[in-house]
Amino acid sequence: MVSKSYSNLLEMSAGDGVDFRQPFKSLPRVVTSPGIITDPEWDSRSDDDFVGSTSFAERKIIVANFLPLNCMKDEAGQWSFSKDDDALLMQLKDGFTDGTDVIYVGSLKVQIDPSEQDHVAQKLLTEYRCIPTFLPSDLQQQFYHGFCKQQLWPLFHYMLPICLDKGELFDRSLFQAYVRANKIFADKVMEAINTDDDCVWVHDYHLMLLPTFLRKRLHRIKLGFFLHSPFPSSEIYRTLPVRDEILKSLLNADLIGFQTFDYARHFLSCCSRLLGLHYESKRGYIGIEYFGRTVSLKILSVGVHVGRLESILNSPATVSKVQEIEQRYKGKMLMLGVDDMDIFKGISLKLLGLELLLDRNPDLRGRVVLVQIVNPARSSGKDVEEAITEASCVAERINVKYGSADYKPVVLIDYSIPFSEKIAFYAASDCCIVNAVRDGMNLVPYEYTVCRQGNVEMDKLRGVEKNSHHTSTLIVSEFVGCSPSLSGAFRVNPWSVDDVADALHHATDLTESEKRLRHEKHYRYVSTHHVAYWARSFIQDLERACKDHYSRRCWAIGFGLNFRVIALSPGFRKLSLEHFVSSYNKATRRAIFLDYDGTLVPQSSINKAPSAEVISILNSLCDDSKNDVFIVSGRGQNSLDEWFNPCEKLGIAAEHGYFVRWNKAAEWESNYSIPDREWKHIAEPVMQVYTETTDGSFIEAKESALVWHYLDADHDFGSCQAKELVDHLERVLSNEPVGVKCGHFIVEVKPQGVSKGLAVDKLIHTLINNGKAPDFLMCIGNDRSDEDMFESINSKASSSVFTTAPEVLACSVGQKPSKAKYYVDDTAEVIRLLKNVSGVSSQPEVVSQGRVTFRDVLDYVE
């Protein structure tokens, strides 16, 4: 039985397992001192097997499903290859600096016999700087035509597997193939990596697991990922059974690129709803905080290679073809559609729009022609066959109904034609329509705009003056990625045949000046936001996202697809029991400050009262005359008083230190003047409105503060409401002596100057004034409010109030960015640490003799 969890890739890969214990293969190439690598099992290959005569050049490694190469066998049966200059991956090199060594990793579009693979691989590397992956044919079928095309591609285009009899349901064996294929790609990428300064740029949904494989081997690799397809809304994406694994893998990249903000917004929503991650925009850049790393998002649509299009346009064959097309359709308005044959391109809907146009406007019959170029389908299946049949039937019906012997309203070109001929159609067409019901980008409108700009030779043949203006008209679906950038186009809902017909009619009715203005606006954008601009901008943002790689310490945690890297400041390390006991034992006077929720009691615990074990440990610590122990919490004084009633000597700072009690016998006191409660009468009604409109939220009324909780509300709606509430409260309370703060699923209003940091500062100051200056400061906490405590004791310890600087153990619960110097994993580890030193505290005769060892502590606990 196949496991329902794919967290262990070793099981998934079966015989082709992932052995992450092996170091990456490029290590031997950068060894400069003899004897560093002595184990022959690391890698037995010679340096000649590695990529590269340019080992020290700036290197960009472009990874995609297919290499940008044309492949064919000559008459002798030998493979011959050539660059595909029209491929996006080949064109993006223009965005890199001169001298950049660009290496491509991907599959060939043909199957190579195993006996020929070594020769072909050497040839491709030497002549084209390409590293082929050579996936076995059965794996290629399951990986590409199976999981990619049958599972991911429909889902990313908003098509859910509803019909059980069509084999559309999630197939775990296909996902296994997807994992194995991505692992093979990772192996090949590792062969190309020369140094940690190399950039790896992964393209599209076929390789969404690649970031995890690469990050596992090189923690500081510069890794970018660009998704060319749409990213669906969270309601669609969450139906994917391996949704978390794919999201976590993408987050192992440093930069994730999307065509439009809509796609990025959907991705952020998925990260927020499914993984509970937070994101924010800083100085124009969107970032997701992920275990100490900031994963940046890039929103920029792909462009076209203007120079390449112009060079084809300038060729005599293209100019001649343009003349031929214009002569063939002379006196008619030529409309053009260029689409791949698949179910999402909306070809039939486009034809239905034309049919309605001709039905409503008899005067346009004989004057309008739609040439529909259909590129060969990239995949096969019943859906594709039905789309082909449907488009052919609709086209035939229109031609029979509105055509004649010398006029066909629809010209369907459903066979492969040279790219130069498409360019000629672009240049000759008065209008171009892209009517896809869902498409990641679609560069057809960009290509059409460039080609309509024409050239001097074409203008001369047309009898147009040299400096005359050019025209173009675009009709673009709202659901196409390029739509937002084409503000002069007619935007249509492709599902509305009326919308399409109306747009076609408007296109026939435009004046020359309107066509000129629309064209100039589009050409200005397309000619500046070209493919080189896109590539250069992406790489620049990738470098920016990676600039602090070497200023952080990295820890690798998790197995398989749950692997991730935690990046923390260099001085941040785990607090060991031995170090804690040693420092505790040497101290003559100790001050210990403990947060409550998330520190002594798990954040997820339903019963928030402290356990008997916690009470026992705190009492034991307080019984030591050398200790002053405080609970510093945001909770109200009544709850803390009730819970810690058994602790006679425990100090408590409630409501972030607004109220302080030094022990059970003492009275609650406040260092703040008696507050004006008027602000509560202003804030509470506002909070009540948001509580009534936000299901799952509630108000907590404290003596000194009001807190609006939304942990149990819908994640996105709760966050949205919290932002609105903060703005609302800041406006109505602008003249009140209070502050509004947004915390972990809370919005809090409290008097200005109240914080855990100030509370700890005052407690330490009082201890010093009472002759109890500590030489050991301990502080443990888990959330943002505790960062104030960490900052306070760090600054206090280095100030002049101490004659001798005390030892400071500021400790965060959990590995995350913090002002603390140490961390522990969870609340259970906090309890273990305190339990051990509380054992030391209960043996005064041993402590006084100064002979406590780590072994003594362990013996006592046992």
PDB file of C-alpha atoms in Angstrom, residues 254-257 261 264 268 278-289 294-300 533 536-547:
ATOM      1  CA  ASP A 254      14.968  32.998  -2.397  1.00  0.00           C
ATOM      2  CA  LEU A 255      12.801  34.715  -5.002  1.00  0.00           C
ATOM      3  CA  ILE A 256       9.501  33.564  -6.516  1.00  0.00           C
ATOM      4  CA  GLY A 257       8.291  35.318  -9.659  1.00  0.00           C
ATOM      5  CA  PHE A 261      -0.288  40.522  -8.940  1.00  0.00           C
ATOM      6  CA  ALA A 264       1.064  36.462  -6.415  1.00  0.00           C
ATOM      7  CA  LEU A 268       0.235  34.631  -0.572  1.00  0.00           C
ATOM      8  CA  HIS A 278       2.760  36.196   7.411  1.00  0.00           C
ATOM      9  CA  TYR A 279       3.852  38.516   4.646  1.00  0.00           C
ATOM     10  CA  GLU A 280       4.404  42.237   4.315  1.00  0.00           C
ATOM     11  CA  SER A 281       5.560  44.824   1.845  1.00  0.00           C
ATOM     12  CA  LYS A 282       8.720  46.768   2.618  1.00  0.00           C
ATOM     13  CA  ARG A 283       9.833  49.595   0.359  1.00  0.00           C
ATOM     14  CA  GLY A 284       7.988  48.136  -2.583  1.00  0.00           C
ATOM     15  CA  TYR A 285       9.099  44.524  -2.112  1.00  0.00           C
ATOM     16  CA  ILE A 286       6.742  41.785  -0.892  1.00  0.00           C
ATOM     17  CA  GLY A 287       8.331  39.240   1.443  1.00  0.00           C
ATOM     18  CA  ILE A 288       7.173  36.138   3.333  1.00  0.00           C
ATOM     19  CA  GLU A 289       8.844  35.392   6.656  1.00  0.00           C
ATOM     20  CA  THR A 294      12.608  36.337   3.906  1.00  0.00           C
ATOM     21  CA  VAL A 295      11.302  34.798   0.686  1.00  0.00           C
ATOM     22  CA  SER A 296      10.823  37.639  -1.786  1.00  0.00           C
ATOM     23  CA  LEU A 297       8.119  37.844  -4.438  1.00  0.00           C
ATOM     24  CA  LYS A 298       8.637  39.338  -7.886  1.00  0.00           C
ATOM     25  CA  ILE A 299       5.703  40.517  -9.999  1.00  0.00           C
ATOM     26  CA  LEU A 300       6.696  41.229 -13.588  1.00  0.00           C
ATOM     27  CA  TYR A 533      14.440  43.798 -19.184  1.00  0.00           C
ATOM     28  CA  ARG A 536      17.753  41.578 -15.861  1.00  0.00           C
ATOM     29  CA  SER A 537      15.154  42.744 -13.345  1.00  0.00           C
ATOM     30  CA  PHE A 538      14.607  39.221 -12.006  1.00  0.00           C
ATOM     31  CA  ILE A 539      18.320  38.558 -11.514  1.00  0.00           C
ATOM     32  CA  GLN A 540      18.825  41.921  -9.810  1.00  0.00           C
ATOM     33  CA  ASP A 541      16.032  41.133  -7.366  1.00  0.00           C
ATOM     34  CA  LEU A 542      17.471  37.664  -6.800  1.00  0.00           C
ATOM     35  CA  GLU A 543      20.843  39.165  -5.882  1.00  0.00           C
ATOM     36  CA  ARG A 544      19.105  41.568  -3.502  1.00  0.00           C
ATOM     37  CA  ALA A 545      17.143  38.725  -1.901  1.00  0.00           C
ATOM     38  CA  CYS A 546      20.378  36.780  -1.309  1.00  0.00           C
ATOM     39  CA  LYS A 547      22.549  39.609  -0.020  1.00  0.00           C
TER      40      LYS A 547
END
